[in-house]
C-alpha positions as semicolon CSV with decimal commas, in nm:
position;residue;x (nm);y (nm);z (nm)
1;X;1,418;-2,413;-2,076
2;X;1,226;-2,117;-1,939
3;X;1,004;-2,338;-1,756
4;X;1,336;-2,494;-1,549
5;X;1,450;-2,095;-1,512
6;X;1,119;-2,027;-1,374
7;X;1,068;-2,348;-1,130
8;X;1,488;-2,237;-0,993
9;X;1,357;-1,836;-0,908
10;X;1,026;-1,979;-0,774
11;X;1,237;-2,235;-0,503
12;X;1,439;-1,977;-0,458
13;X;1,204;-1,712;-0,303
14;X;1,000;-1,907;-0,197
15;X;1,253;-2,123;-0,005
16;X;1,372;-1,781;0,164
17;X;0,996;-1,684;0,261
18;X;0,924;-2,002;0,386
19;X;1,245;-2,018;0,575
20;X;1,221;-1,700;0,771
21;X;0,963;-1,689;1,047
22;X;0,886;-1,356;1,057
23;X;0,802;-1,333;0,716
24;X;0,593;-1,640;0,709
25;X;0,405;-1,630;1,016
26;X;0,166;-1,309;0,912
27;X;0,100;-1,487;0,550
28;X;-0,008;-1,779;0,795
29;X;-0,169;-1,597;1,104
30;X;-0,387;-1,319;0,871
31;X;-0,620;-1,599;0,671
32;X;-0,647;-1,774;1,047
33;X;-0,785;-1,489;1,228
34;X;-1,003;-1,322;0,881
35;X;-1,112;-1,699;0,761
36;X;-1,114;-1,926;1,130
37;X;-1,118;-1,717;1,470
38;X;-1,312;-1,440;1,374
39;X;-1,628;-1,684;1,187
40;X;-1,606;-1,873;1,504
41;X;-1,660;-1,584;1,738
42;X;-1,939;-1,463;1,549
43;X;-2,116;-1,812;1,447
44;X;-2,088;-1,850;1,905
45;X;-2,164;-1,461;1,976
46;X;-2,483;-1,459;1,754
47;X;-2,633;-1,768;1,924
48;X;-2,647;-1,531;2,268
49;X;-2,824;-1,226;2,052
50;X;-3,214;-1,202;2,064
51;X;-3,419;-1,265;1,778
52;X;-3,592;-0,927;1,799
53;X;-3,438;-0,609;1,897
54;X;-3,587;-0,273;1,929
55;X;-3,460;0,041;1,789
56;X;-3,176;-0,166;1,655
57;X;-2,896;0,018;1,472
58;X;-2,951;-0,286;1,179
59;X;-3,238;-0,156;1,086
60;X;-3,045;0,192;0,990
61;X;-2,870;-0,036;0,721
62;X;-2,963;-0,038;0,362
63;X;-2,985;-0,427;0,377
64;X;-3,261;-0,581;0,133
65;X;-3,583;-0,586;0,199
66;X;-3,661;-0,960;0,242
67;X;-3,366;-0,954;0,517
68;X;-3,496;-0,640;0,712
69;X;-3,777;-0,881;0,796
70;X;-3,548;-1,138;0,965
71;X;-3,446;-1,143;1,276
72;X;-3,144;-1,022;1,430
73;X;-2,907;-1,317;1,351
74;X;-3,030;-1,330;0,984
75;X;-2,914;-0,943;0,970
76;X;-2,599;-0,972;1,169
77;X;-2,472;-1,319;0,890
78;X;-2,611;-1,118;0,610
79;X;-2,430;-0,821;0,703
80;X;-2,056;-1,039;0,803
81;X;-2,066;-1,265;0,483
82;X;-2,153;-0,939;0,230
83;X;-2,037;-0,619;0,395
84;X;-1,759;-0,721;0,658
85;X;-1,538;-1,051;0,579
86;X;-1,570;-0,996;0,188
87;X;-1,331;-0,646;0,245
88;X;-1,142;-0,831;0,496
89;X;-1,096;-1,110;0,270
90;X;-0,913;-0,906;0,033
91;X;-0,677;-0,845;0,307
92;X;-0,538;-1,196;0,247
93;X;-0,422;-1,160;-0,140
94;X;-0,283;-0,780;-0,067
95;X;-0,063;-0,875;0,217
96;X;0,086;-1,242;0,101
97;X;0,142;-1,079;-0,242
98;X;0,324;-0,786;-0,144
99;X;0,544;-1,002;0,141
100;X;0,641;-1,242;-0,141
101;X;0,695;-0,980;-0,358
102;X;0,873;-0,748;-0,118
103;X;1,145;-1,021;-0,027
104;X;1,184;-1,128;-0,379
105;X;1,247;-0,774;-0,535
106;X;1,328;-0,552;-0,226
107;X;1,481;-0,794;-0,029
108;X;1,708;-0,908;-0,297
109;X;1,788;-0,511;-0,350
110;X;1,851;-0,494;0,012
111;X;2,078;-0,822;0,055
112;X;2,278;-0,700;-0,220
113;X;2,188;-0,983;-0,465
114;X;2,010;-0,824;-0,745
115;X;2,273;-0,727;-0,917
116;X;2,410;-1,065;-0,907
117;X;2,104;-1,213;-1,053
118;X;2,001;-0,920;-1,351
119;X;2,374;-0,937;-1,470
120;X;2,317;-1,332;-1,454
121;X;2,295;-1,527;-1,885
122;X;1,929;-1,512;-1,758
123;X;1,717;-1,234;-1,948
124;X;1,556;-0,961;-1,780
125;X;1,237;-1,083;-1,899
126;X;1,274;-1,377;-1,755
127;X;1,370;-1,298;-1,419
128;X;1,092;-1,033;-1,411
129;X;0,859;-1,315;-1,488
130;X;0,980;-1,596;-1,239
131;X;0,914;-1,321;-0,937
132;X;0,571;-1,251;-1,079
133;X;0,498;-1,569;-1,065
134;X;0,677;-1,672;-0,749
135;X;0,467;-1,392;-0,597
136;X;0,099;-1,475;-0,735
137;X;0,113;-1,846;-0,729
138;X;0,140;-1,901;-0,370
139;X;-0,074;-1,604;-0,295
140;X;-0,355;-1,719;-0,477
141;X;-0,341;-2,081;-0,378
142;X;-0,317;-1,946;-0,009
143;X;-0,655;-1,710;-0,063
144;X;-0,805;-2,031;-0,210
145;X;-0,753;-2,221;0,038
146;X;-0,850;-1,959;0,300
147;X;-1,165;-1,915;0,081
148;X;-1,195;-2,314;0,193
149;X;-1,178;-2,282;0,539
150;X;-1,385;-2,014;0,600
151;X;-1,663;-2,137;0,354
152;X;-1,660;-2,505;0,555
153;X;-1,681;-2,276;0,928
154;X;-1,958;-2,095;0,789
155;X;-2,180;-2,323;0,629
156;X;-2,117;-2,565;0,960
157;X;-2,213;-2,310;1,165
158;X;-2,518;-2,189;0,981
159;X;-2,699;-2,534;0,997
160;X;-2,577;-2,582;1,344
161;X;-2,737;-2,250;1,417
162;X;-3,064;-2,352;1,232
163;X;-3,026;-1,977;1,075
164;X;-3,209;-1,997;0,759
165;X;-2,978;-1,768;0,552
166;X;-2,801;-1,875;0,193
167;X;-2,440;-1,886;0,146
168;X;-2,368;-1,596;-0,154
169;X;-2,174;-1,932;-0,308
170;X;-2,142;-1,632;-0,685
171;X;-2,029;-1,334;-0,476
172;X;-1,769;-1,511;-0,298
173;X;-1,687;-1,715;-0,585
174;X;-1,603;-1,334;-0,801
175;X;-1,487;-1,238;-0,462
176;X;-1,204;-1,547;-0,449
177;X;-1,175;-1,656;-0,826
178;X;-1,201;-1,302;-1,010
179;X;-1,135;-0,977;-0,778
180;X;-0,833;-1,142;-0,552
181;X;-0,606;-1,267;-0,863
182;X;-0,655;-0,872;-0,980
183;X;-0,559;-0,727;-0,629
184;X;-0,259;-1,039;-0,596
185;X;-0,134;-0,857;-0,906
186;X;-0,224;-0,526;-0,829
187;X;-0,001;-0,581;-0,505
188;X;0,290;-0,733;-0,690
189;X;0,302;-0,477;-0,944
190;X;0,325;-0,183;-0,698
191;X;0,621;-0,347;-0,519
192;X;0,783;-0,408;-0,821
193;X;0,718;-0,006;-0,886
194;X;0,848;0,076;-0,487
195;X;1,144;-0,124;-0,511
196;X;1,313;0,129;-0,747
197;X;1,265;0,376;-0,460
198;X;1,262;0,149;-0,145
199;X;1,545;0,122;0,014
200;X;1,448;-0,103;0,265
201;X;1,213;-0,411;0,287
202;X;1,007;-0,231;0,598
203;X;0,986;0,096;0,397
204;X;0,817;-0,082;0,088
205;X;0,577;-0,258;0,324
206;X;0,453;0,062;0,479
207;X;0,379;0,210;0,121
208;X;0,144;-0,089;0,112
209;X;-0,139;0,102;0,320
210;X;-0,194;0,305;-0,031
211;X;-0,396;-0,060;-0,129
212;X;-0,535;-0,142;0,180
213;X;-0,687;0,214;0,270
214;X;-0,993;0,124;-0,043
215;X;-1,074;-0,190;0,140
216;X;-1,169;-0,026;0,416
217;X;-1,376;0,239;0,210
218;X;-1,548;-0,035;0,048
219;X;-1,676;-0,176;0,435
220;X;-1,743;0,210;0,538
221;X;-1,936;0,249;0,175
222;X;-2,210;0,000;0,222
223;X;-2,255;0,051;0,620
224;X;-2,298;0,431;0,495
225;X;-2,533;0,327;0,180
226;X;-2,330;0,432;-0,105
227;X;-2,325;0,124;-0,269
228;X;-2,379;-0,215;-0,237
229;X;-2,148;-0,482;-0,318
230;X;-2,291;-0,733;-0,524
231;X;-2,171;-0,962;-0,793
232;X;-2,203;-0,707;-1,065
233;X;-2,030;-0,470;-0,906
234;X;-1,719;-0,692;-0,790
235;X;-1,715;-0,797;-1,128
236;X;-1,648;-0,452;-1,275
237;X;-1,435;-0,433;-0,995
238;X;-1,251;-0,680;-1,087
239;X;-1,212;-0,593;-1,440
240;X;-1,118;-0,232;-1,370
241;X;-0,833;-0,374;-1,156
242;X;-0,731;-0,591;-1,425
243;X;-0,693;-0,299;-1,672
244;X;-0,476;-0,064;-1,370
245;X;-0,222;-0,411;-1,360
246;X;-0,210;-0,406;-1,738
247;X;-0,059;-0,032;-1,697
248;X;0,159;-0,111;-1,397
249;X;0,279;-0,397;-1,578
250;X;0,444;-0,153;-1,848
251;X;0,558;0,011;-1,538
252;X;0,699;-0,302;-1,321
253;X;0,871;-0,393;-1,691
254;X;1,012;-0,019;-1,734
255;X;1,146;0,016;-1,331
256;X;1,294;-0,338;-1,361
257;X;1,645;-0,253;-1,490
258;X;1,977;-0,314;-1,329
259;X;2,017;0,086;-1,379
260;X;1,686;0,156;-1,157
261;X;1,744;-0,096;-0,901
């Protein structure tokens, strides 16, 4: 039974994501650019960059030591697949989650539906759950599969480039498998918080920037040498997100109430 009341709320929104352009296109065009256009410009750009470079600003960065002894190309890759895309990667489960999530609690609130669908013979519970769900599913499977792409561009274009540099397969791996499922739910649970507030669809999305601002501390971090990303740290990561959604579940659970929305 629940699993039929979950499959009808999961066609639902997704049927009204998938069937409105300008809510689909940027859940399409973001993993494109992060996971296809911009790999390709730099596996091109770094075939037209000297091996050796002096006074170059890459040696200023606290990269490793066996990589400060490769040449430019090794340093630019190692610096793209461990400091750049891996933040910009988590661009891709913050944005699809909170667009699913925005239409299906937001947009329902702002179509004047949700009422029609809390006072439904449907628990709360249940409801609550289908959007969850309806949210994280197809964001995850869409960071997988932009995981996918951009792994296959990159390893092509490192042995067509003859750059001997490993793929971090376990970083990217945490990165895709571990810390995007925890910032998918992270996402969904702070719409689910907004949309007791939000009025509008637009105004939720802007509060968004509160999730995406840490990304972009976590590129300016390493460039700066306050940490370095590695696998044990995106596992704590990780974890430590998992244990803020456990709270913000209570929270999603307590703000969604037919009184609140």
């Amino acid at each position: 039974m629940k699993s039929s009341i979950y499959n009808a709320f999961i066609k639902k929104d997704l049927k009204t994501v998938f069937g409105d352009k300008i809510i689909f296109l940027p859940m399409i065009i973001i993993p494109v650019i992060f996971c296809l256009l911009l790999p390709v410009g730099l596996l091109i750009g770094i075939n037209f960059i000297p091996e050796k470079i002096s006074d170059s600003d890459f040696d200023q960065l606290p990269l490793p030591p066996e990589i400060m002894l490769l040449g430019e190309k090794e340093k630019i890759l190692y610096t793209s697949l461990n400091i750049l895309f891996p933040s910009l990667f988590l661009l891709i489960p913050v944005l699809t989650a909170s667009i699913i999530a925005g239409t299906g609690f937001v947009g329902e609130k702002e179509n004047k539906t949700i009422e029609s669908i809390l006072y439904s013979p449907v628990s709360i519970s249940e409801i609550f759950n289908a959007k969850i769900l309806s949210a994280f599913i197809p964001s995850f499977l869409i960071t997988v599969f932009a995981f996918l792409m951009f792994l296959f561009v990159m390893l092509i274009g490192i042995n067509l480039s003859g750059i001997n540099l490993p793929f971090p397969v376990l970083k990217w791996s945490l990165l895709t498998l571990w810390v995007s499922p925890s910032v998918s739910l992270l996402s969904i649970f702070v719409m689910v918080i907004i949309s007791a507030s939000a009025k509008t669809y637009q105004q939720a999305q802007q509060r968004i920037i509160f999730i995406i601002l840490p990304l972009l501390f976590l590129i300016i971090g390493q460039l700066s040498g306050i940490f370095i990303l590695n696998s044990l740290l995106l596992f704590i990561i990780g974890l430590a997100i998992f244990i803020t959604d456990f709270f913000l579940l209570k929270m999603s659970v307590k703000n969604f109430i037919p009184e609140k929305l």
